[in-house]
CSV table of C-alpha atoms and ligand atoms in Angstrom, one decimal:
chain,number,residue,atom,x,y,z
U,2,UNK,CA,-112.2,107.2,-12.7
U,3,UNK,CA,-114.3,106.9,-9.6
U,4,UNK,CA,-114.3,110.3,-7.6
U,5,UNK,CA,-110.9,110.0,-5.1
U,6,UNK,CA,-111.4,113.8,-3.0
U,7,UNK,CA,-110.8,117.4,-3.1
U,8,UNK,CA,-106.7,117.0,-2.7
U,9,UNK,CA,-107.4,114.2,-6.0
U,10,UNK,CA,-109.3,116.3,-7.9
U,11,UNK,CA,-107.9,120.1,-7.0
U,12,UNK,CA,-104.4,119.7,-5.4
U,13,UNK,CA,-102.6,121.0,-8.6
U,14,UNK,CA,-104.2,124.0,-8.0
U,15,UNK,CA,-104.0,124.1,-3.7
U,16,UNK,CA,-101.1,125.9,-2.2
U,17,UNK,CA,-99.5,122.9,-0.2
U,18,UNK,CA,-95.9,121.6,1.0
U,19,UNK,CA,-95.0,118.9,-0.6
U,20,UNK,CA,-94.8,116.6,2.5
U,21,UNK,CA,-98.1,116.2,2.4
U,22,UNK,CA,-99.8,112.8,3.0
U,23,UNK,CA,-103.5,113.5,1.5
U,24,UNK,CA,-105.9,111.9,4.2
U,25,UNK,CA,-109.8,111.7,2.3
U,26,UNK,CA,-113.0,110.7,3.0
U,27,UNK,CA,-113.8,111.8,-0.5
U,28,UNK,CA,-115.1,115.3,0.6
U,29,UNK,CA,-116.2,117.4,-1.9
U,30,UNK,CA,-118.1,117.2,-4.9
U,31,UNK,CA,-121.0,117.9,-3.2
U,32,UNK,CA,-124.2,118.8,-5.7
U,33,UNK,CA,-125.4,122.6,-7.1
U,34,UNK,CA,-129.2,122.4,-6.2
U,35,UNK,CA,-131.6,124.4,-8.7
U,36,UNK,CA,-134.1,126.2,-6.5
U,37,UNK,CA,-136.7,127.1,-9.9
U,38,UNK,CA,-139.6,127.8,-7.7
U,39,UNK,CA,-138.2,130.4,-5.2
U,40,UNK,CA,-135.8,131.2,-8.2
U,41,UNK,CA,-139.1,132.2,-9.9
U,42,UNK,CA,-140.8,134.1,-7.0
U,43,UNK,CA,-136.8,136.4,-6.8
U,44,UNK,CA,-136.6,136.8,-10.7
U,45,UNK,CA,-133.2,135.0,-10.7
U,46,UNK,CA,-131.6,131.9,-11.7
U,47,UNK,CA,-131.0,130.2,-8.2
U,48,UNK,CA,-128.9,127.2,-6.8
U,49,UNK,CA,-128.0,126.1,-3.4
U,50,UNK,CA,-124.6,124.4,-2.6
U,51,UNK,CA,-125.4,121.8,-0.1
U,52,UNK,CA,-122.5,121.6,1.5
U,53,UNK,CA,-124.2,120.0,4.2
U,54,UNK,CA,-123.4,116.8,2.1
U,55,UNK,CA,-119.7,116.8,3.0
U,56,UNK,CA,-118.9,113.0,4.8
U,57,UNK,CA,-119.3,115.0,7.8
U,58,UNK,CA,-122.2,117.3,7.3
U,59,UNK,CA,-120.7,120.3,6.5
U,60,UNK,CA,-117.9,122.1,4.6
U,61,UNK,CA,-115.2,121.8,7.2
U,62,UNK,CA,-114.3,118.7,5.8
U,63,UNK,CA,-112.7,120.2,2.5
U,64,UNK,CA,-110.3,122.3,4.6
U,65,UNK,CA,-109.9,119.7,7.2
U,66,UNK,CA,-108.6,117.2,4.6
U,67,UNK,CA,-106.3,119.4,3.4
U,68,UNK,CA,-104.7,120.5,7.1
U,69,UNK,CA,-104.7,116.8,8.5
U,70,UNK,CA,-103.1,115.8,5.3
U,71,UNK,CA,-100.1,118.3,5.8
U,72,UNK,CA,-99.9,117.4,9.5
U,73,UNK,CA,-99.5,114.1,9.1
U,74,UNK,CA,-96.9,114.6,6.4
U,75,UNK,CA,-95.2,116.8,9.1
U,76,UNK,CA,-95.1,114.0,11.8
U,77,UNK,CA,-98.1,115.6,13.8
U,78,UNK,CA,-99.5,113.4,16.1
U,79,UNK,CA,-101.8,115.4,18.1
U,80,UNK,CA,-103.8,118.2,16.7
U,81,UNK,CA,-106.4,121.1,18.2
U,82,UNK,CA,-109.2,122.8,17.3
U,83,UNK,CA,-111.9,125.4,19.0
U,84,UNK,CA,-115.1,124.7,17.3
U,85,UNK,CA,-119.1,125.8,17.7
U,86,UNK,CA,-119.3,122.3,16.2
U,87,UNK,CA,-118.2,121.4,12.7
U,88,UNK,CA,-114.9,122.1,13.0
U,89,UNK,CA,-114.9,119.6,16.0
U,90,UNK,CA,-116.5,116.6,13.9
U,91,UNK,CA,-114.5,117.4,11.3
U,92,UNK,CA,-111.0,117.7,12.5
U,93,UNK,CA,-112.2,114.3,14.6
U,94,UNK,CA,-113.6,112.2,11.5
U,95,UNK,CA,-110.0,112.9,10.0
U,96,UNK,CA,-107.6,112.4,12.8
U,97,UNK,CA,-109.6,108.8,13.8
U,98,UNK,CA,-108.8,108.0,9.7
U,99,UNK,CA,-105.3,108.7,9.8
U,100,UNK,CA,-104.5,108.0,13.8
U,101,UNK,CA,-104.1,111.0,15.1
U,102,UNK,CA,-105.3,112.4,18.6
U,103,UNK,CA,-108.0,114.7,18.2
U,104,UNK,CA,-108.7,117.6,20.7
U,105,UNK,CA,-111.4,120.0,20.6
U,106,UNK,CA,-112.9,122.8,22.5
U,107,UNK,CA,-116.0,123.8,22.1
U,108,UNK,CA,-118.6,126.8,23.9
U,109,UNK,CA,-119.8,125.4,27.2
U,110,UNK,CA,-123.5,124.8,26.7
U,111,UNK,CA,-123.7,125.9,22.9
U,112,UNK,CA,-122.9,123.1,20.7
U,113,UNK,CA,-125.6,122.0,18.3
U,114,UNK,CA,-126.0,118.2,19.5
U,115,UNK,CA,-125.2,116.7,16.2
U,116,UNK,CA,-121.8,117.9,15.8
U,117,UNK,CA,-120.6,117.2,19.4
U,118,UNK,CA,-122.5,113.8,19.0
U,119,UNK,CA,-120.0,113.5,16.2
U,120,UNK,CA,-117.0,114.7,17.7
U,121,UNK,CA,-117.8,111.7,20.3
U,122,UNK,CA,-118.5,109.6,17.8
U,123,UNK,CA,-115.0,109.5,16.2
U,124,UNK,CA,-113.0,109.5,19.0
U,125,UNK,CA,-112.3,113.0,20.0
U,126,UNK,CA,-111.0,114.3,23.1
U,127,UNK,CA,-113.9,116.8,23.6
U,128,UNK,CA,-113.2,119.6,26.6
U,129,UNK,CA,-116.1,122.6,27.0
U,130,UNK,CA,-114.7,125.7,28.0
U,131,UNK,CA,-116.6,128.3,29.9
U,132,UNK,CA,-116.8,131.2,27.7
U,133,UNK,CA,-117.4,131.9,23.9
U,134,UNK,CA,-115.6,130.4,20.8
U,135,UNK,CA,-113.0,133.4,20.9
U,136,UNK,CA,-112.0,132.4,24.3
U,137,UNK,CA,-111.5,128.6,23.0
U,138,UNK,CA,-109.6,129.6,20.2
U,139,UNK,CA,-107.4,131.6,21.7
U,140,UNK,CA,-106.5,128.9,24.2
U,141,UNK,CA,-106.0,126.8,21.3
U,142,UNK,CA,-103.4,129.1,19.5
U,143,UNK,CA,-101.6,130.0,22.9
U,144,UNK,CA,-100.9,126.0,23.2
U,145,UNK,CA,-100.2,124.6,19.8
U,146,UNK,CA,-97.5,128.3,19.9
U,147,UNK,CA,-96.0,126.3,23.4
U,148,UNK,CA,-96.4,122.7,21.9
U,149,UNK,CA,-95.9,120.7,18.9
U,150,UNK,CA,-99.7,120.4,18.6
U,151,UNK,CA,-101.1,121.2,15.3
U,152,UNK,CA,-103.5,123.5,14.9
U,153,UNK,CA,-106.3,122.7,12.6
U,154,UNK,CA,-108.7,126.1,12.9
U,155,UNK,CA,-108.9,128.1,9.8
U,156,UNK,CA,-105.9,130.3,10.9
U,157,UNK,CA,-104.5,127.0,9.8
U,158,UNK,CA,-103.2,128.1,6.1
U,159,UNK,CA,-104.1,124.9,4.9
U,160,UNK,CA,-108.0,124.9,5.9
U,161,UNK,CA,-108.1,127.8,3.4
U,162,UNK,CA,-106.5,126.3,0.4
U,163,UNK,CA,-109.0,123.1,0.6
U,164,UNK,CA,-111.9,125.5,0.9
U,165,UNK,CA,-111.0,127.2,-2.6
U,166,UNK,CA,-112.1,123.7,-4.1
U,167,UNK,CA,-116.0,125.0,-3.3
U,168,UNK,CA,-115.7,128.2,-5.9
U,169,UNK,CA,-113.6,125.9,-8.4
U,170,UNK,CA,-116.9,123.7,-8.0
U,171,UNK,CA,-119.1,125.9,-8.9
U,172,UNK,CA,-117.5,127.5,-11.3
U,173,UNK,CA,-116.9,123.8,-13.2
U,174,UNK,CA,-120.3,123.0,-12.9
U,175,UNK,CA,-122.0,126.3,-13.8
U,176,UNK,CA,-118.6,126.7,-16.7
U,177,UNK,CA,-118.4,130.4,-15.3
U,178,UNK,CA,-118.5,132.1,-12.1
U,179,UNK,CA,-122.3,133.3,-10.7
U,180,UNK,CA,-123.3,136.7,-10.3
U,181,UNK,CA,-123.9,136.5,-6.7
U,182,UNK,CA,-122.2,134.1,-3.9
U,183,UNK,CA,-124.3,134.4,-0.7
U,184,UNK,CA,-123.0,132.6,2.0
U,185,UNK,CA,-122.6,132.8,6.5
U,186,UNK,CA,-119.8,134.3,7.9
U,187,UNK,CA,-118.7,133.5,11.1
U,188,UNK,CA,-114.7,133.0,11.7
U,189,UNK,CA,-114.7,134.0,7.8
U,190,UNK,CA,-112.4,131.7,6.5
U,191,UNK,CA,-115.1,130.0,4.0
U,192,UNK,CA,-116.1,133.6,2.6
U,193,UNK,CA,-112.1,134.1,2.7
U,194,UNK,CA,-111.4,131.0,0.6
U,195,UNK,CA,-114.2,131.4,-1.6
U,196,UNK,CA,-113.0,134.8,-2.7
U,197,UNK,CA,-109.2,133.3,-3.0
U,198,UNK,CA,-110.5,130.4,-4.9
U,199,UNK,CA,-113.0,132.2,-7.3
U,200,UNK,CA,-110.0,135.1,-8.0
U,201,UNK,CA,-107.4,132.1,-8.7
U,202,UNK,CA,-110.1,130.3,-11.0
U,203,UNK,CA,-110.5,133.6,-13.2
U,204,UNK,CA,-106.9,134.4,-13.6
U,205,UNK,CA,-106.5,130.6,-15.1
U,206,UNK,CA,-109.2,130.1,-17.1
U,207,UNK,CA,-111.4,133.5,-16.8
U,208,UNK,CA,-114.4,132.4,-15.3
U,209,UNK,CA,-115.5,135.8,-14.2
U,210,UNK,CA,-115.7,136.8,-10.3
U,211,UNK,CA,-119.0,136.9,-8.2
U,212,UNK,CA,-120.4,139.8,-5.9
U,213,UNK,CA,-120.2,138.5,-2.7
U,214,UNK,CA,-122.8,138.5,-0.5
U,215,UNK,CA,-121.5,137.3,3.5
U,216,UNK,CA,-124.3,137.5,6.4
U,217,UNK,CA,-123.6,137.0,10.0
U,218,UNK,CA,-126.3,137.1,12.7
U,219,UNK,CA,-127.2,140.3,14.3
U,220,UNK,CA,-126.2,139.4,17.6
U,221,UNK,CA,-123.0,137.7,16.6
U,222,UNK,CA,-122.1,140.9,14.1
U,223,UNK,CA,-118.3,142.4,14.3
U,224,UNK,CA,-118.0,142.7,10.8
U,225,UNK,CA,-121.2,144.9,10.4
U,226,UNK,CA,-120.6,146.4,13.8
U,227,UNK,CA,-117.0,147.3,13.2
U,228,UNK,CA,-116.1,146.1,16.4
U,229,UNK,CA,-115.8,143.1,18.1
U,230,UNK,CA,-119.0,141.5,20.1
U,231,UNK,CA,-118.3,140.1,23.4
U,232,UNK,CA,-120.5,138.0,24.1
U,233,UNK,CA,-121.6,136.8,21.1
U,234,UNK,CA,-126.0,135.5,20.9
U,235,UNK,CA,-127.7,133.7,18.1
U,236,UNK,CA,-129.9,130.6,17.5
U,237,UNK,CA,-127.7,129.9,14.6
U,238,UNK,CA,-124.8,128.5,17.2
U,239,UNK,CA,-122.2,127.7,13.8
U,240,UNK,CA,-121.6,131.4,13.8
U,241,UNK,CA,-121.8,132.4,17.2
U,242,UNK,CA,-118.4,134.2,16.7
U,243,UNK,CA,-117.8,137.4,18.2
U,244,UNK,CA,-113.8,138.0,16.7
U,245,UNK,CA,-113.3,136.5,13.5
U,246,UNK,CA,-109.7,135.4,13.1
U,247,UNK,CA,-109.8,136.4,9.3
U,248,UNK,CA,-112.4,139.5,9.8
U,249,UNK,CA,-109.8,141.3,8.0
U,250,UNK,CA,-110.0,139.4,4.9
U,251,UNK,CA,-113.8,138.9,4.7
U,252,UNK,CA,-114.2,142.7,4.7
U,253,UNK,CA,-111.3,142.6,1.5
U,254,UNK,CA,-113.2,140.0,-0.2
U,255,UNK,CA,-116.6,141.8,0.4
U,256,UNK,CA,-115.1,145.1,-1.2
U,257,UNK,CA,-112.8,143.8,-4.0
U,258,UNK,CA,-115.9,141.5,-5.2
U,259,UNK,CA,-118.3,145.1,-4.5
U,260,UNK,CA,-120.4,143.1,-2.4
U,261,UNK,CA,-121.3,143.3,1.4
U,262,UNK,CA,-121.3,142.1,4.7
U,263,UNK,CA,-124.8,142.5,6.5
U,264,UNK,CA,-126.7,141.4,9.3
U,265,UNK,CA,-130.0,139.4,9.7
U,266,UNK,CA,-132.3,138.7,13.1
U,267,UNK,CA,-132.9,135.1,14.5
U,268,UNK,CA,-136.4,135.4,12.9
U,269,UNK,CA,-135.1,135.8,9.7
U,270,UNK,CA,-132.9,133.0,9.7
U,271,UNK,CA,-135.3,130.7,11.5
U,272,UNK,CA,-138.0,131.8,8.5
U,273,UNK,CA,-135.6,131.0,6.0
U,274,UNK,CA,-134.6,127.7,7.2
U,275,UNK,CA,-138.3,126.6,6.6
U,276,UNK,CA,-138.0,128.3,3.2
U,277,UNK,CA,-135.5,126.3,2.2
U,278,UNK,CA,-136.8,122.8,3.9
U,279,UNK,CA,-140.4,123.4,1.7
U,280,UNK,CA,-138.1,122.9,-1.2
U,281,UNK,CA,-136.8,120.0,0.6
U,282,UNK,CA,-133.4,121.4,2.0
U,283,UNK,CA,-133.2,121.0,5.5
U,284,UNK,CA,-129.6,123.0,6.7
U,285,UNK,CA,-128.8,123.8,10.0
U,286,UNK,CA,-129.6,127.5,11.0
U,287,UNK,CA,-126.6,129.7,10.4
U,288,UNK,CA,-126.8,127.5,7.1
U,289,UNK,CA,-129.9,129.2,6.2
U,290,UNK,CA,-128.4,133.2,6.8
U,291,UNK,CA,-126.7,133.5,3.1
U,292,UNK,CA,-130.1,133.1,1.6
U,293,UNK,CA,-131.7,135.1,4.7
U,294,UNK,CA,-129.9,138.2,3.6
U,295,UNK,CA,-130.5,137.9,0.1
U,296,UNK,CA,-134.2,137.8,0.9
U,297,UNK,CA,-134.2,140.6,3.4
U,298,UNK,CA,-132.5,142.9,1.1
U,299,UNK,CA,-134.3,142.1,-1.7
U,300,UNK,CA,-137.7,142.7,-0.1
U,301,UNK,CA,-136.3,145.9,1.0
U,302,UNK,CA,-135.2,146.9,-2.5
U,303,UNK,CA,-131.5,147.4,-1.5
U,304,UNK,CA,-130.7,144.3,-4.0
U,305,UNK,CA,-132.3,143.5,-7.5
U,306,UNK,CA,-131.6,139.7,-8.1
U,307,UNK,CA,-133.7,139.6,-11.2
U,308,UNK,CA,-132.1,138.6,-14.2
U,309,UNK,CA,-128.8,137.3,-12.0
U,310,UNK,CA,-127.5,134.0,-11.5
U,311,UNK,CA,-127.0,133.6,-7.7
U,312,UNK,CA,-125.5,130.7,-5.5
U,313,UNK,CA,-125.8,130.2,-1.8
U,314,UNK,CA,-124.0,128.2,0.3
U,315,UNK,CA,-125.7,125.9,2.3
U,316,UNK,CA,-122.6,125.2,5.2
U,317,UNK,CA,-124.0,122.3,6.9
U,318,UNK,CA,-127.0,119.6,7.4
U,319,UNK,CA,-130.0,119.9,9.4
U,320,UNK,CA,-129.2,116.9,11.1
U,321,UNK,CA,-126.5,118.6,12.8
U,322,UNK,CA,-129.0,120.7,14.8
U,323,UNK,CA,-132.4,118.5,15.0
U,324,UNK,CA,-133.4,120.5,18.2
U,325,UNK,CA,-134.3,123.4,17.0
U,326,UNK,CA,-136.8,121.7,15.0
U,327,UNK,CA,-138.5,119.4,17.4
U,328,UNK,CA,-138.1,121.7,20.1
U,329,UNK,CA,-141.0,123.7,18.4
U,330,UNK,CA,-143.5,121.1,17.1
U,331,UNK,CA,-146.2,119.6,19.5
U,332,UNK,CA,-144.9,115.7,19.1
U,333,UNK,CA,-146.8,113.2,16.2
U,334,UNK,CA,-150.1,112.2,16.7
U,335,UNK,CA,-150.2,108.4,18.6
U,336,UNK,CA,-153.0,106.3,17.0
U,337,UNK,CA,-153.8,102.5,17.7
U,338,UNK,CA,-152.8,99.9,14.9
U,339,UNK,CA,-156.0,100.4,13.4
U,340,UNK,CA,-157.1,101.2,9.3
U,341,UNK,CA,-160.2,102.7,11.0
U,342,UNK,CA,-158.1,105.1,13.6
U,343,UNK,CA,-155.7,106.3,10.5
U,344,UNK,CA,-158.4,106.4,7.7
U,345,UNK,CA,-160.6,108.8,10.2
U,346,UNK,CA,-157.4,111.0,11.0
U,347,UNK,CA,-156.3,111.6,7.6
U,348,UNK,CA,-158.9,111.0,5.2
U,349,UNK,CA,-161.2,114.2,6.0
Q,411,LIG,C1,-122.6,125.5,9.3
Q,411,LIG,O1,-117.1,124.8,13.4
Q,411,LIG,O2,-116.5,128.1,13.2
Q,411,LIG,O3,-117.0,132.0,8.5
Q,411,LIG,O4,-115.9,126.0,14.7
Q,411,LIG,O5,-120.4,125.6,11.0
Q,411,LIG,O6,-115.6,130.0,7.8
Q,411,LIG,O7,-116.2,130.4,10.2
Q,411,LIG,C2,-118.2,126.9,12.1
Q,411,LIG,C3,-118.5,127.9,11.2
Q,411,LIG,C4,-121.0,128.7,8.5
Q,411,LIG,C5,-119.0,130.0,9.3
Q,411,LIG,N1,-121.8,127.7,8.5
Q,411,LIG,O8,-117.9,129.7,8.5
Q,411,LIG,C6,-116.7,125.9,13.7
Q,411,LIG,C7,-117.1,127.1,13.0
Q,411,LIG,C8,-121.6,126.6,9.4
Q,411,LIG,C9,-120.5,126.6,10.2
Q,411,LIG,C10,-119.9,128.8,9.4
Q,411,LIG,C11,-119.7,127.7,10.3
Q,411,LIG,P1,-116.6,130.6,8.8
């Protein structure tokens, strides 16, 4: 049967009421890359999940279909989100499909233009609030705790159990668990419901449990810091969180797997992007820190990859961020319509 969605595919194993009303755009599903030749270079067997393949660019869209399907089935009409972006598209793409109003807030200033070009798109009510992502988000829970707005952040129980559907992925197409799941952590509900999903995959069918591996950027770092940052910096804007609504659980999930939570620089993640693009995977920045860290740490010699079996999440598209690619190359060379003008520029 044709592929119908996460809900479709997983909901037997997702923790949902059972008013639900499942609201797809046939999220999900999305491919596990090989990466032999920088596989090669690390000594490991290496994949990227492009999650960036989602119908709206990025991973949000697995726990978005699973929140908007639940408020729907609970009358909802209006739901809320604070967003760096994703969230924002996402949430809207699946309130336009099933009527709802959307409204998101989003960081004044500090949204990559893809994703609020998306929110736009589908019909989103889209209000920029002068501070940080923390300060959205906590606008957003003080209303939908006033109103009967539904809250569709990650805080959102809901968001989480769609998200598990990424580690029951995996671990269906690689018949076991990897070794190693590297991955971005910003709010920390993805590295939350990875760790739910892979522990609830194992205790079914013993697939085995990864390490896990969750990198924030240096200057957005509370779970490395051990305190909260407040006022939050990074080029990679997805993860420009300074309290993580489910820091708590990331740090679990980091220790129960005997994994870690570090940081990487800008640099890093900016040099890793380009990594990942020469082996034709262009992801947005904070998309590029879970294989950033495994790098860093590895040239270091704090982590041995050889011989392991690693995946990293690749969160969202490159398209979502185009800006902070052509913001740094000198524009195409202009020729006239000529066989002679392209034959003398490129045949040296
Ligand atoms: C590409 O959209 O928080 O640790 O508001 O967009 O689950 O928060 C986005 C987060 C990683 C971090 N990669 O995931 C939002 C938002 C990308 C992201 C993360 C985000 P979490």
């Amino acid at each position: 049967m044709a592929y119908q969605g996460i809900l479709h595919r997983y909901g037997q194993l997702l923790d949902l009421p059972a008013h639900t009303q499942p609201v797809s755009l046939l999220e999900g599903n999305t491919p596990l890359i090989p990466l032999p030749r920088l596989g090669r270079e690390l000594g490991c067997e290496l994949f990227v999940k492009f999650e960036g393949l989602n119908p709206t660019g990025s991973f949000k869209d697995r726990g978005m279909t699973a929140a908007i399907s639940e408020a729907v089935g609970r009358g909802a009409q209006t739901v809320i989100c604070a967003s760096t972006g994703n969230t924002a598209a996402s949430a809207a793409a699946y309130a336009a499909r099933s009527g709802l109003r959307a409204i998101v807030l989003i960081p004044e200033g500090k949204v990559a233009m893809g994703k609020l070009a998306g929110a736009v798109a589908y019909g989103a009510e889209v209000i920029q609030v002068q501070g940080s992502f923390d300060d959205a988000l906590s606008l957003v829970v003080e209303i939908t705790q006033k109103t009967q707005i539904a809250l569709v952040n990650s805080i959102n129980p809901y968001r989480i159990e769609g998200q598990k559907s990424a580690a029951f992925e995996i671990c269906d197409d690689l018949t076991h668990a990897p070794d190693w799941l590297c991955l971005p952590v910003g709010n920390a509900g993805n590295i939350t419901s990875y760790w739910a999903g892979f522990k609830q995959y194992n205790q079914l069918k013993a697939s085995g449990l990864p390490q896990i591996l969750g990198v924030q950027a240096a200057g957005a770092a509370p779970l490395v810091l051990g305190h909260p940052v407040d006022k939050p910096e990074t080029v990679a804007t997805a993860i420009r969180i300074g309290r993580p609504a489910r820091g708590e659980q990331a740090i679990e999930a980091a220790q129960e797997s005997n994994g870690m939570i570090i940081a990487v620089s800008d640099a890093e993640i900016l040099s890793t992007q380009r990594i990942l693009a020469s082996e034709g995977i262009w992801v947005e920045p904070a998309s590029a820190a879970g294989l950033a860290g495994l790098m860093a740490r590895t040239a270091t010699g704090e982590f041995d990859p050889r011989g392991k079996k690693i995946v990293v999440v690749c969160t969202g598209h490159g398209l979502k961020d185009p800006a902070i690619v052509t913001e740094s190359f000198k524009s195409p060379e202009v020729i006239p319509a000529t066989y002679l003008a392209l034959s003398s520029l490129i045949l040296k």
